Short mmCIF file of C-alpha atoms in Angstrom, two decimals:
data_model
loop_
_atom_site.label_atom_id
_atom_site.label_comp_id
_atom_site.label_asym_id
_atom_site.label_seq_id
_atom_site.Cartn_x
_atom_site.Cartn_y
_atom_site.Cartn_z
CA PHE A 1 0.00 0.00 0.00
CA THR A 2 1.04 3.64 -0.35
CA LEU A 3 1.35 6.27 2.36
CA PRO A 4 -0.32 9.62 1.64
CA LEU A 5 1.91 12.68 1.65
CA PRO A 6 1.19 15.56 4.06
CA THR A 7 -1.50 17.76 2.52
CA ASN A 8 -0.35 21.18 3.69
CA VAL A 9 3.36 21.92 3.35
CA SER A 10 4.69 25.43 2.67
CA ASP A 11 8.31 26.55 2.33
CA CYS A 12 10.43 28.91 0.28
CA SER A 13 12.43 26.05 -1.18
CA ASP A 14 11.98 22.46 -2.24
CA VAL A 15 11.29 19.95 0.51
CA PHE A 16 11.84 16.25 0.90
CA TYR A 17 10.50 13.69 3.33
CA GLN A 18 11.76 11.07 5.71
CA ILE A 19 9.34 8.49 7.08
CA GLU A 20 9.33 6.48 10.27
CA ILE A 21 6.96 3.54 10.80
CA ILE A 22 6.88 2.43 14.44
CA ASP A 23 4.89 -0.48 15.92
CA VAL A 24 2.54 0.91 18.57
CA VAL A 25 2.89 -2.15 20.83
CA THR A 26 6.53 -3.20 20.45
CA SER A 27 8.10 0.11 19.31
CA GLN A 28 9.87 -1.83 16.57
CA ASP A 29 10.99 0.33 13.65
CA TYR A 30 9.67 -0.84 10.26
CA SER A 31 10.84 2.22 8.33
CA TYR A 32 13.06 0.03 6.14
CA LEU A 33 9.94 -1.40 4.48
CA ALA A 34 9.02 1.98 2.98
CA THR A 35 10.46 2.89 -0.43
CA ALA A 36 9.93 6.20 -2.24
CA ASN A 37 9.29 6.68 -5.95
CA SER A 38 10.35 9.67 -8.04
CA ASN A 39 7.37 11.72 -6.81
CA GLY A 40 8.28 11.17 -3.19
CA ILE A 41 5.35 8.84 -2.56
CA HIS A 42 6.26 5.95 -0.28
CA SER A 43 4.99 2.42 -0.76
CA VAL A 44 5.13 -0.21 1.98
CA ASN A 45 5.26 -3.96 1.46
CA ASN A 46 5.08 -6.88 3.90
CA LEU A 47 4.19 -4.79 6.93
CA PRO A 48 2.80 -7.19 9.59
CA LEU A 49 -0.75 -6.84 10.82
CA GLY A 50 -1.06 -4.36 13.68
CA SER A 51 -1.16 -0.67 14.64
CA TYR A 52 1.61 1.79 13.74
CA PHE A 53 2.71 5.39 14.17
CA VAL A 54 3.67 6.97 10.86
CA ASN A 55 5.97 9.95 11.41
CA TYR A 56 6.76 12.36 8.55
CA ILE A 57 9.92 14.42 8.87
CA VAL A 58 9.92 17.32 6.38
CA LEU A 59 13.23 18.99 5.53
CA ASP A 60 14.00 21.93 3.26
CA GLU A 61 17.23 22.85 1.49
CA CYS A 62 18.44 24.73 4.56
CA SER A 63 17.97 21.67 6.78
CA ASN A 64 15.02 23.22 8.54
CA ARG A 65 12.65 20.48 9.63
CA ASP A 66 9.18 19.87 10.93
CA THR A 67 7.18 16.73 11.71
CA CYS A 68 3.66 15.40 11.58
CA ASN A 69 2.27 11.96 12.34
CA TYR A 70 -0.80 9.80 12.21
CA ASN A 71 -1.79 6.24 13.07
CA ILE A 72 -2.52 3.40 10.68
CA ASP A 73 -4.00 -0.02 11.33
CA VAL A 74 -2.88 -2.83 9.03
CA VAL A 75 -5.72 -5.35 8.79
CA ASP A 76 -6.42 -8.42 6.68
CA LEU A 77 -9.96 -8.53 5.29
CA ILE A 78 -9.26 -11.09 2.55
CA ALA A 79 -10.38 -14.68 3.15
CA PRO A 80 -7.94 -17.52 2.50
CA ILE A 81 -8.04 -19.44 -0.77
CA PRO A 82 -9.27 -23.00 -0.11
CA ILE A 83 -7.99 -25.88 -2.26
CA CYS A 84 -9.33 -29.35 -1.46
CA ASP A 85 -8.72 -32.80 -2.84
CA GLN A 86 -11.84 -33.86 -4.69
CA PHE A 87 -11.73 -37.31 -3.10
CA THR A 88 -10.04 -38.77 -0.03
CA LYS A 89 -10.02 -42.28 1.43
CA VAL A 90 -10.55 -43.31 5.04
CA SER A 91 -10.18 -46.93 6.20
CA LEU A 92 -11.86 -48.28 9.30
CA GLY A 93 -9.48 -49.85 11.80
CA SER A 94 -9.90 -52.97 13.90
CA ASN A 95 -11.90 -50.91 16.41
CA GLY A 96 -14.43 -49.94 13.74
CA VAL A 97 -13.28 -46.31 13.64
CA GLY A 98 -11.59 -44.39 10.83
CA ARG A 99 -10.12 -40.94 11.49
CA LEU A 100 -9.81 -38.15 8.92
CA LEU A 101 -7.42 -35.41 10.01
CA ALA A 102 -8.33 -31.88 8.97
CA ILE A 103 -5.06 -31.37 7.11
CA THR A 104 -5.39 -34.57 5.04
CA PRO A 105 -7.70 -33.32 2.24
CA ASP A 106 -5.87 -29.98 1.89
CA ASP A 107 -4.25 -29.52 -1.51
CA GLY A 108 -2.45 -26.20 -1.10
CA SER A 109 -4.85 -23.78 0.61
CA HIS A 110 -3.15 -20.46 1.35
CA ASP A 111 -3.60 -16.91 2.51
CA ASN A 112 -2.27 -13.54 1.39
CA CYS A 113 -0.87 -12.63 4.81
CA SER A 114 -0.44 -15.49 7.24
CA PRO A 115 -0.30 -19.23 7.74
CA VAL A 116 -3.68 -20.94 7.82
CA HIS A 117 -5.35 -23.31 10.28
CA PHE A 118 -7.50 -26.27 9.24
CA THR A 119 -10.64 -27.66 10.83
CA ILE A 120 -13.07 -30.17 9.38
CA SER A 121 -16.70 -31.22 9.79
CA LYS A 122 -19.08 -33.78 8.41
CA ASN A 123 -21.61 -32.25 6.05
CA THR A 124 -24.35 -32.31 8.68
CA ILE A 125 -26.68 -29.89 10.40
CA PRO A 126 -25.34 -28.50 12.60
CA GLU A 127 -21.77 -28.52 11.33
CA ILE A 128 -19.31 -29.42 14.09
CA PHE A 129 -15.75 -28.42 13.23
CA GLY A 130 -12.69 -29.89 14.88
CA GLU A 131 -9.16 -31.14 14.24
CA TYR A 132 -10.50 -34.44 12.85
CA ILE A 133 -13.61 -36.47 11.99
CA ASP A 134 -14.19 -40.00 13.28
CA TYR A 135 -16.20 -42.33 11.03
CA THR A 136 -17.75 -45.58 12.25
CA CYS A 137 -19.43 -48.63 10.78
CA THR A 138 -22.79 -46.83 10.75
CA ASP A 139 -21.33 -44.45 8.14
CA LEU A 140 -20.29 -47.19 5.71
CA ASP A 141 -23.39 -47.30 3.54
CA ILE A 142 -23.95 -43.53 3.43
CA SER A 143 -22.42 -41.15 0.89
CA GLN A 144 -20.00 -39.01 2.88
CA MET A 145 -19.05 -35.39 2.23
CA ALA A 146 -16.76 -33.37 4.50
CA ILE A 147 -16.24 -29.62 4.81
CA LEU A 148 -12.69 -28.35 5.17
CA ARG A 149 -12.56 -24.91 6.78
CA ILE A 150 -9.48 -22.72 6.38
CA THR A 151 -8.89 -19.85 8.82
CA ASP A 152 -6.12 -17.24 8.70
CA GLU A 153 -4.58 -15.44 11.68
CA ALA A 154 -6.99 -12.52 11.23
CA GLY A 155 -9.99 -14.82 11.64
CA ASN A 156 -11.04 -14.77 7.97
CA GLU A 157 -12.54 -18.09 6.88
CA ASN A 158 -13.23 -20.01 3.71
CA SER A 159 -14.12 -23.61 2.98
CA CYS A 160 -14.25 -26.33 0.36
CA MET A 161 -15.89 -29.75 0.07
CA VAL A 162 -14.31 -33.18 -0.25
CA GLN A 163 -15.95 -36.52 -0.96
CA VAL A 164 -14.91 -39.22 1.51
CA ASP A 165 -14.52 -42.81 0.32
CA LEU A 166 -15.04 -44.78 3.53
CA GLN A 167 -13.49 -48.24 3.31
CA ASP A 168 -13.41 -51.39 5.38
CA LYS A 169 -10.67 -53.71 4.13
CA LEU A 170 -10.46 -55.96 7.19
CA PRO A 171 -12.03 -59.41 6.74
CA PRO A 172 -13.87 -61.04 9.62
CA VAL A 173 -12.17 -63.58 11.87
CA ILE A 174 -13.99 -66.90 12.14
CA HIS A 175 -13.38 -70.13 14.05
CA CYS A 176 -15.53 -73.16 13.38
CA PRO A 177 -17.13 -75.53 15.88
CA SER A 178 -15.00 -78.40 17.07
CA HIS A 179 -14.39 -81.32 14.73
CA LEU A 180 -16.45 -84.34 15.82
CA THR A 181 -16.42 -88.11 15.65
CA ILE A 182 -19.88 -89.63 15.97
CA SER A 183 -21.50 -93.03 15.75
CA CYS A 184 -23.08 -94.09 12.46
CA SER A 185 -26.22 -94.89 14.45
CA LEU A 186 -26.66 -91.25 15.55
CA PRO A 187 -29.54 -89.65 13.60
CA ILE A 188 -28.55 -86.69 11.40
CA ASP A 189 -31.12 -84.03 10.48
CA PHE A 190 -29.68 -82.34 7.41
CA ASN A 191 -32.27 -79.58 7.71
CA ASN A 192 -30.94 -78.66 11.14
CA LEU A 193 -27.32 -79.45 11.88
CA SER A 194 -27.14 -77.12 14.89
CA ASN A 195 -26.90 -80.17 17.18
CA PHE A 196 -23.31 -80.37 15.99
CA GLY A 197 -22.58 -76.78 16.90
CA THR A 198 -22.84 -73.38 15.27
CA VAL A 199 -20.86 -70.16 14.91
CA VAL A 200 -21.87 -67.28 17.17
CA VAL A 201 -20.94 -63.64 16.69
CA LEU A 202 -18.97 -62.30 19.63
CA PRO A 203 -19.67 -61.12 22.27
CA ASN A 204 -22.51 -63.68 22.26
CA PRO A 205 -21.41 -66.71 24.32
CA THR A 206 -20.40 -70.02 22.80
CA LYS A 207 -22.09 -73.17 24.06
CA PRO A 208 -20.89 -76.72 24.45
CA ILE A 209 -21.84 -79.36 21.88
CA THR A 210 -23.49 -82.22 23.76
CA ILE A 211 -23.66 -85.69 22.15
CA TYR A 212 -24.48 -89.06 23.62
CA ASP A 213 -23.49 -92.06 21.50
CA GLU A 214 -20.85 -94.79 21.34
CA TYR A 215 -18.05 -92.19 21.08
CA ASN A 216 -19.38 -89.34 23.18
CA ASN A 217 -20.87 -89.11 26.61
CA GLY A 218 -21.75 -85.45 27.03
CA ILE A 219 -19.62 -82.49 25.91
CA ALA A 220 -18.00 -83.39 22.59
CA GLY A 221 -16.82 -79.90 21.65
CA TYR A 222 -17.79 -76.24 21.54
CA ASP A 223 -19.44 -73.76 19.21
CA GLY A 224 -17.28 -71.64 16.96
CA TYR A 225 -17.21 -67.86 16.99
CA ALA A 226 -16.69 -64.92 14.62
CA GLN A 227 -15.87 -61.26 15.09
CA ASP A 228 -15.25 -58.20 12.95
CA ASN A 229 -14.77 -54.47 13.29
CA CYS A 230 -18.29 -54.01 11.87
CA LYS A 231 -21.53 -55.91 11.53
CA ILE A 232 -21.30 -59.45 10.12
CA THR A 233 -23.64 -62.20 9.03
CA ILE A 234 -22.95 -65.94 9.29
CA THR A 235 -24.01 -68.44 6.63
CA SER A 236 -23.36 -72.19 6.46
CA THR A 237 -23.46 -74.97 3.91
CA TYR A 238 -22.60 -78.64 4.08
CA GLN A 239 -21.30 -81.39 1.85
CA GLU A 240 -21.84 -85.01 2.78
CA ASN A 241 -20.00 -88.06 1.56
CA LEU A 242 -21.80 -90.76 3.49
CA VAL A 243 -22.68 -94.35 2.76
CA CYS A 244 -24.93 -95.97 5.34
CA ASN A 245 -24.24 -92.98 7.62
CA GLN A 246 -20.51 -93.66 7.42
CA GLY A 247 -18.01 -91.25 5.83
CA LEU A 248 -17.38 -87.54 6.13
CA LEU A 249 -19.73 -84.60 6.66
CA THR A 250 -18.09 -81.23 5.93
CA ARG A 251 -19.73 -78.02 7.14
CA THR A 252 -18.55 -74.65 5.76
CA PHE A 253 -19.20 -71.49 7.76
CA THR A 254 -18.72 -68.06 6.20
CA ALA A 255 -18.69 -64.68 7.93
CA THR A 256 -19.41 -61.67 5.68
CA ASP A 257 -19.24 -58.01 6.71
CA GLN A 258 -20.96 -54.88 5.37
CA LYS A 259 -18.37 -54.39 2.62
CA ASN A 260 -18.58 -58.04 1.53
CA ASN A 261 -15.24 -58.98 3.04
CA SER A 262 -15.57 -62.62 4.05
CA SER A 263 -13.73 -65.46 5.77
CA SER A 264 -14.60 -69.15 5.92
CA CYS A 265 -13.74 -72.18 8.02
CA TYR A 266 -14.61 -75.88 8.02
CA GLN A 267 -15.96 -78.35 10.54
CA TYR A 268 -15.36 -82.03 9.84
CA ILE A 269 -17.70 -84.65 11.26
CA ASP A 270 -16.80 -88.31 10.72
#
């Protein structure tokens, strides 16, 4: 910016000016930032925000001098320029939470005067800005947009939007019911094989598998279990290779989560 010259100067000879720029709070001298052009008008660049005394010292050819002064306030009224990534990815961890830091989707946001500070919010009503956003399993099937807010040291704000690709790459963990050896005389209901155990989703409790036959006299094994960072479903199939109830019965249990990650295990009954 340029500093205005004094408006009322009279002398019998030519005059020239010296300028002092002094910080009101610290008394630091910033006069070196002022440069004069051929018309004696001073321009000032890179003067920090704040309040200043501007002192004009007017001298004539006989070294006579006089002074005048005024105050100026250097303020920043220009909002920062926000630049966001169009897309960003967030993966859920083993605890079912994925964290997006405010600085992550920034792609070069800047300000004309000062460093900038980043905060971020989900695109919700009301918007709640903070240093990060935590996403959970309940957010997986919902299109996610985030708002990145950029603030400069003068409190000017601007924002931009980023689309969040929320991912769950962790497959479930599954353990099948105990392998079993049973008598060929033990009836098998292929429409309901739960007598030979099942797979429960933790934290539901597992139960013992109780069988009474020629090989077993009570607890023959235990249910299997599955767990995941998000919601899962358990499905089962079987394949039998039996002749006169003798041979091998193979049960396959599969745990599948919300993002179709899956894991399987096998129970063998002979």
